[in-house]
Structure formats: C-alpha cells, structure tokens
Coordinates of C-alpha atoms (C1' of nucleotides) in Angstrom, one line a residue:
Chain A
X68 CA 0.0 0.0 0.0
X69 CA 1.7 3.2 -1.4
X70 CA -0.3 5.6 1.3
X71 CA 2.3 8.3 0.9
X72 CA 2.4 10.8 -2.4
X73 CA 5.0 10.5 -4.4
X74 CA 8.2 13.1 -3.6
X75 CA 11.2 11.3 -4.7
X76 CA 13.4 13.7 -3.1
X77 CA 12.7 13.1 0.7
X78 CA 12.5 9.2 1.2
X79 CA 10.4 8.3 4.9
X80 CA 13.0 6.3 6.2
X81 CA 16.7 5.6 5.4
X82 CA 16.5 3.0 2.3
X83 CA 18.9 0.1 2.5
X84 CA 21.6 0.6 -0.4
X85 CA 19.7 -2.3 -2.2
X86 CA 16.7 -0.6 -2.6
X87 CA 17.3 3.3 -2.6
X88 CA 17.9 3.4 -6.2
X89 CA 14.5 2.7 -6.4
X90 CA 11.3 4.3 -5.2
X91 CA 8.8 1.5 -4.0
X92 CA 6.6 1.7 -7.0
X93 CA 9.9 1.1 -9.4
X94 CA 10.5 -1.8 -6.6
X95 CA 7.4 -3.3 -6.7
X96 CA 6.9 -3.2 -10.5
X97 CA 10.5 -4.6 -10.9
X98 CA 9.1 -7.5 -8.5
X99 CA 5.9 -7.9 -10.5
X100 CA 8.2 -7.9 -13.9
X101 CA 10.3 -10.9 -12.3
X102 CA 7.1 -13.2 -11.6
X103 CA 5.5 -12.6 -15.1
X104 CA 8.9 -13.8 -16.2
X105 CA 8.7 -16.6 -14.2
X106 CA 5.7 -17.4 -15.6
X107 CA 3.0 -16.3 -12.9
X108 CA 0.2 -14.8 -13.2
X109 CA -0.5 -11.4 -11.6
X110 CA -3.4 -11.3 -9.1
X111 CA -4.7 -8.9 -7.2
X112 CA -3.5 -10.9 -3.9
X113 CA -0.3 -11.1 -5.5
X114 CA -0.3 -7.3 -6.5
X115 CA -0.7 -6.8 -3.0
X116 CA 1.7 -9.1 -1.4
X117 CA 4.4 -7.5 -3.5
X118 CA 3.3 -3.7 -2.6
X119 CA 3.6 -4.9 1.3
X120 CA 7.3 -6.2 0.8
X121 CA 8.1 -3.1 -1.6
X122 CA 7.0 -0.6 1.0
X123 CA 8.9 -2.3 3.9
X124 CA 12.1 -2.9 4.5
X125 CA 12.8 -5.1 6.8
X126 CA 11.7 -9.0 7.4
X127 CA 8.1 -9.9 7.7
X128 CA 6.4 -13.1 9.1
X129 CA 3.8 -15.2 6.7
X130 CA 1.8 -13.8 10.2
X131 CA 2.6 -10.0 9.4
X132 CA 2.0 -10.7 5.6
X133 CA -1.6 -12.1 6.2
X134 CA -2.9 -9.8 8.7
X135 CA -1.7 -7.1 5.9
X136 CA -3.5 -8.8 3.3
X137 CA -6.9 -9.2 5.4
X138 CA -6.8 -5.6 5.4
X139 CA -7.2 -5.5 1.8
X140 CA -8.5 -8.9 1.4
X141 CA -10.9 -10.0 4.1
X142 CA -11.3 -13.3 2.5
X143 CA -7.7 -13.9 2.0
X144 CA -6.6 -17.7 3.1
X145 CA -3.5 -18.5 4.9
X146 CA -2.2 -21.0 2.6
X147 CA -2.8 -18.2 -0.4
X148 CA 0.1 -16.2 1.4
X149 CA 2.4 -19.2 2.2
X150 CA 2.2 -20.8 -1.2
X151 CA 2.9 -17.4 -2.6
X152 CA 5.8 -16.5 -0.1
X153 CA 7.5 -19.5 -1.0
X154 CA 7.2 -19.3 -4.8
X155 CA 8.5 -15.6 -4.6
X156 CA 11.2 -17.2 -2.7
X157 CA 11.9 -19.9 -4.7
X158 CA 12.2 -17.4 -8.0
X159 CA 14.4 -14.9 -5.8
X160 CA 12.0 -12.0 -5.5
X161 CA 11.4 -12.8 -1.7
X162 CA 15.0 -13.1 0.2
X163 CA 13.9 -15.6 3.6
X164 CA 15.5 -17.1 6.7
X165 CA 15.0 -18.4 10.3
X166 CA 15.3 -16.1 12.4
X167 CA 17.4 -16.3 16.1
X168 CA 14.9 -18.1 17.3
X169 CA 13.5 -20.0 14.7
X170 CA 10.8 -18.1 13.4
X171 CA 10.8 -17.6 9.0
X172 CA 10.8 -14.5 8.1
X173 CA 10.5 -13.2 4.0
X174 CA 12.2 -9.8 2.9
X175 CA 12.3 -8.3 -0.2
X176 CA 15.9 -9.2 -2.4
X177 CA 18.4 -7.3 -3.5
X178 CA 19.6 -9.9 -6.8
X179 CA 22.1 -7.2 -7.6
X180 CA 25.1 -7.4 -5.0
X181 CA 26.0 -9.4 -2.4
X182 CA 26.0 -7.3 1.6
X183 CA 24.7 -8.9 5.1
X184 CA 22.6 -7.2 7.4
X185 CA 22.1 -5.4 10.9
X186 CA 19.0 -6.1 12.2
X187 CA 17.3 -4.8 14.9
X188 CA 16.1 -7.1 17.5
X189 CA 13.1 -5.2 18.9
X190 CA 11.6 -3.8 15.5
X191 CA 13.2 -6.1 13.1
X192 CA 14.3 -2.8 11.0
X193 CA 16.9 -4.1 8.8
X194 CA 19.9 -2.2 7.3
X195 CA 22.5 -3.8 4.8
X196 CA 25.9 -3.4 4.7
X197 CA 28.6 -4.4 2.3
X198 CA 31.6 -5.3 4.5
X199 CA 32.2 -9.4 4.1
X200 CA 34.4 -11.2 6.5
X201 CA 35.0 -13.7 4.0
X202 CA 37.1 -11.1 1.9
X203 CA 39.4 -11.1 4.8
X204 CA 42.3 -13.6 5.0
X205 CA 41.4 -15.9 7.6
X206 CA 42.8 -19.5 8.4
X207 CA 40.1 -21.9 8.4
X208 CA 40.7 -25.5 9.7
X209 CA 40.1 -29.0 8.4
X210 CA 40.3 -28.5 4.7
X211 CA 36.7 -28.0 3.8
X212 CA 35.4 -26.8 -0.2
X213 CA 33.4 -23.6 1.1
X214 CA 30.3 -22.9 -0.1
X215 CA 28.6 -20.1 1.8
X216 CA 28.2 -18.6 4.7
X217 CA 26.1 -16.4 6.9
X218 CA 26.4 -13.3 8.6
X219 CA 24.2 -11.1 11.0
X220 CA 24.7 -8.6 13.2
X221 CA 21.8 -8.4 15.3
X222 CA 21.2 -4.6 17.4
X223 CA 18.8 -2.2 18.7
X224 CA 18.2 0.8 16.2
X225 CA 18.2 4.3 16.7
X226 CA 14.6 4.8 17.3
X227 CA 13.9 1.7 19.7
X228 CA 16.8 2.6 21.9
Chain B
X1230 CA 26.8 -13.8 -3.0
X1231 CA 30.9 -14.0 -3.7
X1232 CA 31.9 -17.3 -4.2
X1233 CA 35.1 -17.3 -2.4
X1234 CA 37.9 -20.0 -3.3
X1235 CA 38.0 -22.4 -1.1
X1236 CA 41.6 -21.9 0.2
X1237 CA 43.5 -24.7 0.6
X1238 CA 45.1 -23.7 4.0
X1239 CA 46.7 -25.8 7.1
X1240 CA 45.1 -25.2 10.1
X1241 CA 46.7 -22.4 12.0
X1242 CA 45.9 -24.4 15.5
X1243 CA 46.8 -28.5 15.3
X1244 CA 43.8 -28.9 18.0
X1245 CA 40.0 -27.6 18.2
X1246 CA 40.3 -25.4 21.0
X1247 CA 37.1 -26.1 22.1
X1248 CA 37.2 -30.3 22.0
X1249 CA 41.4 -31.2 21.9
X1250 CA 41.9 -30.5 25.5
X1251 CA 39.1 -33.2 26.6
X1252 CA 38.6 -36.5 25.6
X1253 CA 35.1 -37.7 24.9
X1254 CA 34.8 -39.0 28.8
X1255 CA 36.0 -36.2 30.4
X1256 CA 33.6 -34.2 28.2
X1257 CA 31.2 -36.1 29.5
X1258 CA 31.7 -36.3 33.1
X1259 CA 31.9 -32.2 32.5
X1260 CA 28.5 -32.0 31.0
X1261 CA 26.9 -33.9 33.7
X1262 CA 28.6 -32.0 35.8
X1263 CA 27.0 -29.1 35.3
X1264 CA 23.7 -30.7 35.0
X1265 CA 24.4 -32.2 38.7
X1266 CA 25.5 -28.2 40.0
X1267 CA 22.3 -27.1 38.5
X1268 CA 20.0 -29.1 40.1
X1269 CA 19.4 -31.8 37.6
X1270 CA 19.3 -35.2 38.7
X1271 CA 21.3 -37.7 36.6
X1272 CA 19.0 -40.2 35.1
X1273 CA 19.9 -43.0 32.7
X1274 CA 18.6 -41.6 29.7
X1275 CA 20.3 -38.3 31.0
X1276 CA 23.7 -40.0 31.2
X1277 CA 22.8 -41.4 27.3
X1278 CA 22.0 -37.9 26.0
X1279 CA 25.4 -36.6 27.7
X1280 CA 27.5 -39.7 25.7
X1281 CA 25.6 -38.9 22.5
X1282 CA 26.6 -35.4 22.6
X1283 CA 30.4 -35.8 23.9
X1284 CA 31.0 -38.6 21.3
X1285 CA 29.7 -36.3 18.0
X1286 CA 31.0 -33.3 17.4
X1287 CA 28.7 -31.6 14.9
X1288 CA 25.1 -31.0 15.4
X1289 CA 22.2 -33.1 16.0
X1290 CA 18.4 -33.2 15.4
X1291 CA 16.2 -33.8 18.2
X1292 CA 15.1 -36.8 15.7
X1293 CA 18.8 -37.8 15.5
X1294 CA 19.0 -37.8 19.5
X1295 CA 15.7 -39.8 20.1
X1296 CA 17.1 -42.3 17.5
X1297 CA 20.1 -43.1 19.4
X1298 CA 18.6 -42.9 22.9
X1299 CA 15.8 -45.9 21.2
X1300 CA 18.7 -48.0 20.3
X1301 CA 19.7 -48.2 24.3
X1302 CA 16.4 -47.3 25.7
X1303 CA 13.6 -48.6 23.4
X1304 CA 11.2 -47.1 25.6
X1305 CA 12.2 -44.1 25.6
X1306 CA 9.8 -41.0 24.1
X1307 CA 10.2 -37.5 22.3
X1308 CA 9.2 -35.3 24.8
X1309 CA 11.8 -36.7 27.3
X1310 CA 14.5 -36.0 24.7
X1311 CA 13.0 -32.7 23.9
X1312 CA 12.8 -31.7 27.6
X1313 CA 16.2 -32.9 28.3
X1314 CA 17.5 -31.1 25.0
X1315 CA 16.1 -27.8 25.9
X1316 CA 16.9 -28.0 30.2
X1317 CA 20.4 -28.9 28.8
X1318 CA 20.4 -26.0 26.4
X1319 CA 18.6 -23.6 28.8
X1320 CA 22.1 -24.1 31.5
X1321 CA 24.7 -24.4 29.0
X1322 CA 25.8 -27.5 28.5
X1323 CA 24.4 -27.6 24.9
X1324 CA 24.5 -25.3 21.9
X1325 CA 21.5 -24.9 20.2
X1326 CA 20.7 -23.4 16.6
X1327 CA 18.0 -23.5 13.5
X1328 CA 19.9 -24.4 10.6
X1329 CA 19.6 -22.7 7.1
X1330 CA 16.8 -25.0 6.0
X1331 CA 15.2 -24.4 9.6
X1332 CA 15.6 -27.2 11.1
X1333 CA 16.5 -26.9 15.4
X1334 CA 19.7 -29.0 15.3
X1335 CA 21.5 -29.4 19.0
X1336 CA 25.1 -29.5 19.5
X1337 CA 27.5 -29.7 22.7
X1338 CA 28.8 -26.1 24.0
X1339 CA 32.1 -24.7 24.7
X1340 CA 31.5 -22.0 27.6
X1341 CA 35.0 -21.1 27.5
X1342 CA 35.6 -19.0 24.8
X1343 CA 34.0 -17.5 21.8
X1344 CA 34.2 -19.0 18.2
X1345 CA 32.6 -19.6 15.3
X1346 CA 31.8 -22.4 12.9
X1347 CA 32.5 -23.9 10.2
X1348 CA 29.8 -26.7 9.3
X1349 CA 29.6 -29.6 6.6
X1350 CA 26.5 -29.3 4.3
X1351 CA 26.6 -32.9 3.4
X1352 CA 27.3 -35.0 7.1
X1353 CA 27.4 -31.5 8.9
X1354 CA 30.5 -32.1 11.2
X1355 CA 31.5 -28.9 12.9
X1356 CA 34.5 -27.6 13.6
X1357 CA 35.1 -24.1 14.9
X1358 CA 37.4 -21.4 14.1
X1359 CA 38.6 -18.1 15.8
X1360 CA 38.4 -15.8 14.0
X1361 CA 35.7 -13.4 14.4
X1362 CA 34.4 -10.6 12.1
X1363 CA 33.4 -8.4 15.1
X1364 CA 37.2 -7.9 15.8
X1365 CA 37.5 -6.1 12.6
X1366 CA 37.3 -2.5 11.4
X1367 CA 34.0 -1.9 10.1
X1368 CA 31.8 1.3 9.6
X1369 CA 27.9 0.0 10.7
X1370 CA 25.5 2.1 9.4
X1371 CA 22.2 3.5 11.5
X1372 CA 23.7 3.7 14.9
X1373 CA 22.3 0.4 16.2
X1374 CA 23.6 -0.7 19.5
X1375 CA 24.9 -3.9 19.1
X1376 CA 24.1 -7.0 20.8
X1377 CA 25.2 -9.5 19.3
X1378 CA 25.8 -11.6 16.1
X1379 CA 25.6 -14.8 14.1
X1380 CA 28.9 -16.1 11.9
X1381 CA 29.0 -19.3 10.2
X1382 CA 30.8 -20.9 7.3
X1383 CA 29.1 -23.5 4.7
X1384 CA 30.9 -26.2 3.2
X1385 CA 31.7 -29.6 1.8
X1386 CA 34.6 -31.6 4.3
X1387 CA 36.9 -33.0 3.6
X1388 CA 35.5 -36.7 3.8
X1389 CA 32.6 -35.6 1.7
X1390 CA 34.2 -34.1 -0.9
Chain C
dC533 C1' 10.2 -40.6 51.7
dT534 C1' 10.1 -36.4 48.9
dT535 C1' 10.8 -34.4 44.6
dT536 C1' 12.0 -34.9 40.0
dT537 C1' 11.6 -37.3 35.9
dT538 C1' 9.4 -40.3 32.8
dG539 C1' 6.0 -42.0 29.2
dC540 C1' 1.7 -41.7 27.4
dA541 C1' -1.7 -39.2 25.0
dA542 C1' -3.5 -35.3 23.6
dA543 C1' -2.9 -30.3 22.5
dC544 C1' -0.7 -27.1 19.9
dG545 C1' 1.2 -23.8 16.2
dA546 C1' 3.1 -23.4 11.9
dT547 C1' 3.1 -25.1 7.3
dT548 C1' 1.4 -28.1 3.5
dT549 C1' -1.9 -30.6 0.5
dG550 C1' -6.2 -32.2 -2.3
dC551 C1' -9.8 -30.5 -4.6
dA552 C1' -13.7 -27.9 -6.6
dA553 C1' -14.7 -23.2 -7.8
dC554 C1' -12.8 -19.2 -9.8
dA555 C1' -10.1 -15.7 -12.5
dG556 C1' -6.0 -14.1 -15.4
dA557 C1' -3.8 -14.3 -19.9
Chain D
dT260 C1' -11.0 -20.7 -23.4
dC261 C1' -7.9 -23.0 -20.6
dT262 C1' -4.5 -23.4 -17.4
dG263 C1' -3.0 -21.2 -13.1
dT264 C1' -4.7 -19.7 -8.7
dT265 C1' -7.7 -19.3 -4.8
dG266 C1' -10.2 -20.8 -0.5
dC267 C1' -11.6 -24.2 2.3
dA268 C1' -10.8 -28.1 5.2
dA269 C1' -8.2 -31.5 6.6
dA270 C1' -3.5 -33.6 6.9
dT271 C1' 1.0 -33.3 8.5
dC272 C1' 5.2 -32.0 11.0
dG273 C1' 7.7 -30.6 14.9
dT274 C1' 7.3 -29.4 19.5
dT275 C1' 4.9 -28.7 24.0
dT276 C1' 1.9 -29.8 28.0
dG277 C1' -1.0 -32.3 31.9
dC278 C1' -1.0 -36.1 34.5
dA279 C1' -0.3 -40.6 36.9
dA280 C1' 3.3 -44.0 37.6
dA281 C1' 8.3 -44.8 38.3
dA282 C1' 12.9 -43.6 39.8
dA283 C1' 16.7 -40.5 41.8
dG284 C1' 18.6 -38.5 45.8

DNA sequence: CTTTTTGCAAACGATTTGCAACAGA
DNA sequence: TCTGTTGCAAATCGTTTGCAAAAAG
C-alpha cells in the first residue's frame, strides 16, 4: 500500500543501499516484472503481497504478511500467502530465513550485490551493509570446499533505543 | 553472493580449541557435571544424552537424539529427549541453533571462549574457528547498539568431498 | 520418603496438501 | 477458453503440556 504521495526527493526512512535506487513503485513493478517472467500470473492478492514487501524494508512473518492482506482482502486464506511466499522465494524476488529463534521471516531481495545485514532485535528494522568477513584472510581448519556462509549482526536501532 | 575460493590452508591451531583438551569421557563427566551443579538429577537416559553429545561433534536433530537414545532405551519417548535437550540447552551445556533450512539441530557447547563455525552441508561435522568478524574494522551504518551476532561458514569436508 | 523425571496421549502452532470453484492471460 | 490460482478443510510435521506412575537422591 503506497499511502504516501509520491516526492522522490525526501525518502520516509533511510532505504537500505539495495533498494534506494528505487522508489517503492519502481521496486514493486521490478518484483511484478520478475514473476511474469517466471511465468506467474498477476493477481490482485499477489499485486498486493508484492506492494507490502516493496514498501517495507525489513523481514516480515507469513503472520505479518496475512494480517496485511486481510486488510485488503478479508477473504484472504493463509495458505494463499504461504504458497505465494514460497514461490516468490523460490524465484528470488522474496529473500527468507529463520530467524534467532526460529521463526521464518521473508524480505524483499536485493539480486544485484552481495551485503549482510544489521537487524534490529526489537523492530526487526533491517539495514544492509557491504563489509564481508570472507574477503578477509582468515585460516580456516580441516580443509573444507566452502560454499557459503552467513552473517548477521543483530542490534537495537536508533529509534527503539 | 561472492563465491570465495576455497583456500586450501593448514590449520593455524593442530587442535579444536574447544574439543582437543578433553577427551570424549571427560567431556562427558563435565557435562553432567554441570547438570548435577544445577540441580538436575542424573538419570539413565540423562547419562545417554550426555554420551551422545560428547561422542559427535557436529550438530544433531532432536530426531537424530531420540534415535540413538531408542537403540539403548527402546522405551524411551520424544518429549523426554526434547525436555532434556532444551533443560540442557537452557544451562549451558548444549549449543542450540535452527539451521539454514530451519531445522532446530542441538550440539555440545564450549563455555569457554568464543568462536565460530564452520559446518559440513553434506554429514554437517562442525569444527570451529577463531576468528571473528566483530574484531574487525567496520563502519555499521544506522547507529544500532549492538548486541550481538551470528557467523557461520558452509561447506563440503573433507571426507565428503 | 520427597521431589524430580518419565511415558503416554493429547494439544498445539506453523506449514502443506487435495480438490472444486474461480479468475487471469 | 484453458491453465494457473484461490479458498476451504483436513492432513501433516515438529514441538509442548498435563498427569499418573516410576525412579533418583
């Protein structure tokens, strides 16, 4: 839900460096562009899914996502929202992991670069940054083919302090 | 995300600092230890959980525990192993964290010192590592307070490769 | 002998599935 | 039209809880 006018020269909040090229509605309608090329099919639900994600930054629960919907969809099913939250994911539009404590949580993706994040532990606000620890030199044991890895910085932000 | 080389290094430390110094018994008897100091009594299936643990290092499913524990106790059930897992994770004496995919997986702790790891994706042996990205120089955006943070390193071992 | 722990069963929350009705391309 | 999508209900998975019987200290 774009409730706020369009004035592309004072963003609401401080816009990750993923995302602050773009103004939500570029955002969203870069999302929407990636699912037609993935070969779904726009519906309203999705429409609105993808307007929730674009005009937050920060992780949401299939929980938050639904109670956003009912608001515009008071028929809306749960299982609508998780099948959908899981094939954004699948096709990379949705970024998603468990949480600390176990909970799974769906963000909008940056596909362009790779950063980690500092999350805030009472809001869930969520800022990126691009410093990686495995550009550093570092001596790891036991001879392993690396993969991936997975870093998080977990805080209390500015306004929740 | 950068796919880093996997760099062929020796270990910088001939030992896990968190396992070398004990063998699997005296692991053990330090685990029950602590259960004993706080408050726990030491029950059979108890004593099986703590040999489970001390003799794998890498992490475990509560599936994985309950499996083993049948094979000695057949009669055992879930919920015991769950309620020991979390009481035993609760003081300490196990590390507990949700995987990538989600799943809870349990592992024995090291209280001593801080580390990260650096986990298998095939038979997810564990070892740890020192080095810690916090230690570093790096400009955080957003003034968060900091609390804490979540460092781990994916890969194939050496066995599995 | 007192208190904790166990095992059973049933409850629970989060997520998934089968299927008929519906809507987008 | 014609296939993909929705909503409903029920199934499933992992985990937790209440309680009486059994075991530890």
């Amino acid at each position: 839900m774009s409730d706020h006018q369009a004035n592309d020269n004072k963003p609401l909040h401080s816009h990750d460096p993923c995302t602050s090229a773009l103004s939500a509605e570029e955002n969203a309608a870069e999302m929407l562009a990636a699912m037609t090329r993935n070969g779904l099919r726009i519906t309203d639900q999705r429409r609105s899914m993808v307007s929730i994600f674009s005009d937050h930054d920060g992780y949401l629960s299939p929980k938050d996502v639904y109670d956003s919907m009912v608001r515009k969809y008071p028929s809306v099913s749960f299982d609508t929202v998780y099948r959908n939250l899981r094939m954004m994911s699948e096709m990379g539009v949705l970024e998603q992991f468990y949480f600390m404590d176990g909970g799974l949580k769906f963000k909008s993706n940056c596909l362009s670069h790779h950063h980690h994040h500092l999350i805030c532990v009472n809001c869930e606000k969520t800022v990126t940054f691009d410093y990686c620890p495995m550009d550093q030199q570092m001596n790891l044991p036991g001879g392993y083919k690396i993969l991936n890895h997975r870093f998080e910085i977990y805080g209390v932000c500015e306004s929740c302090q």
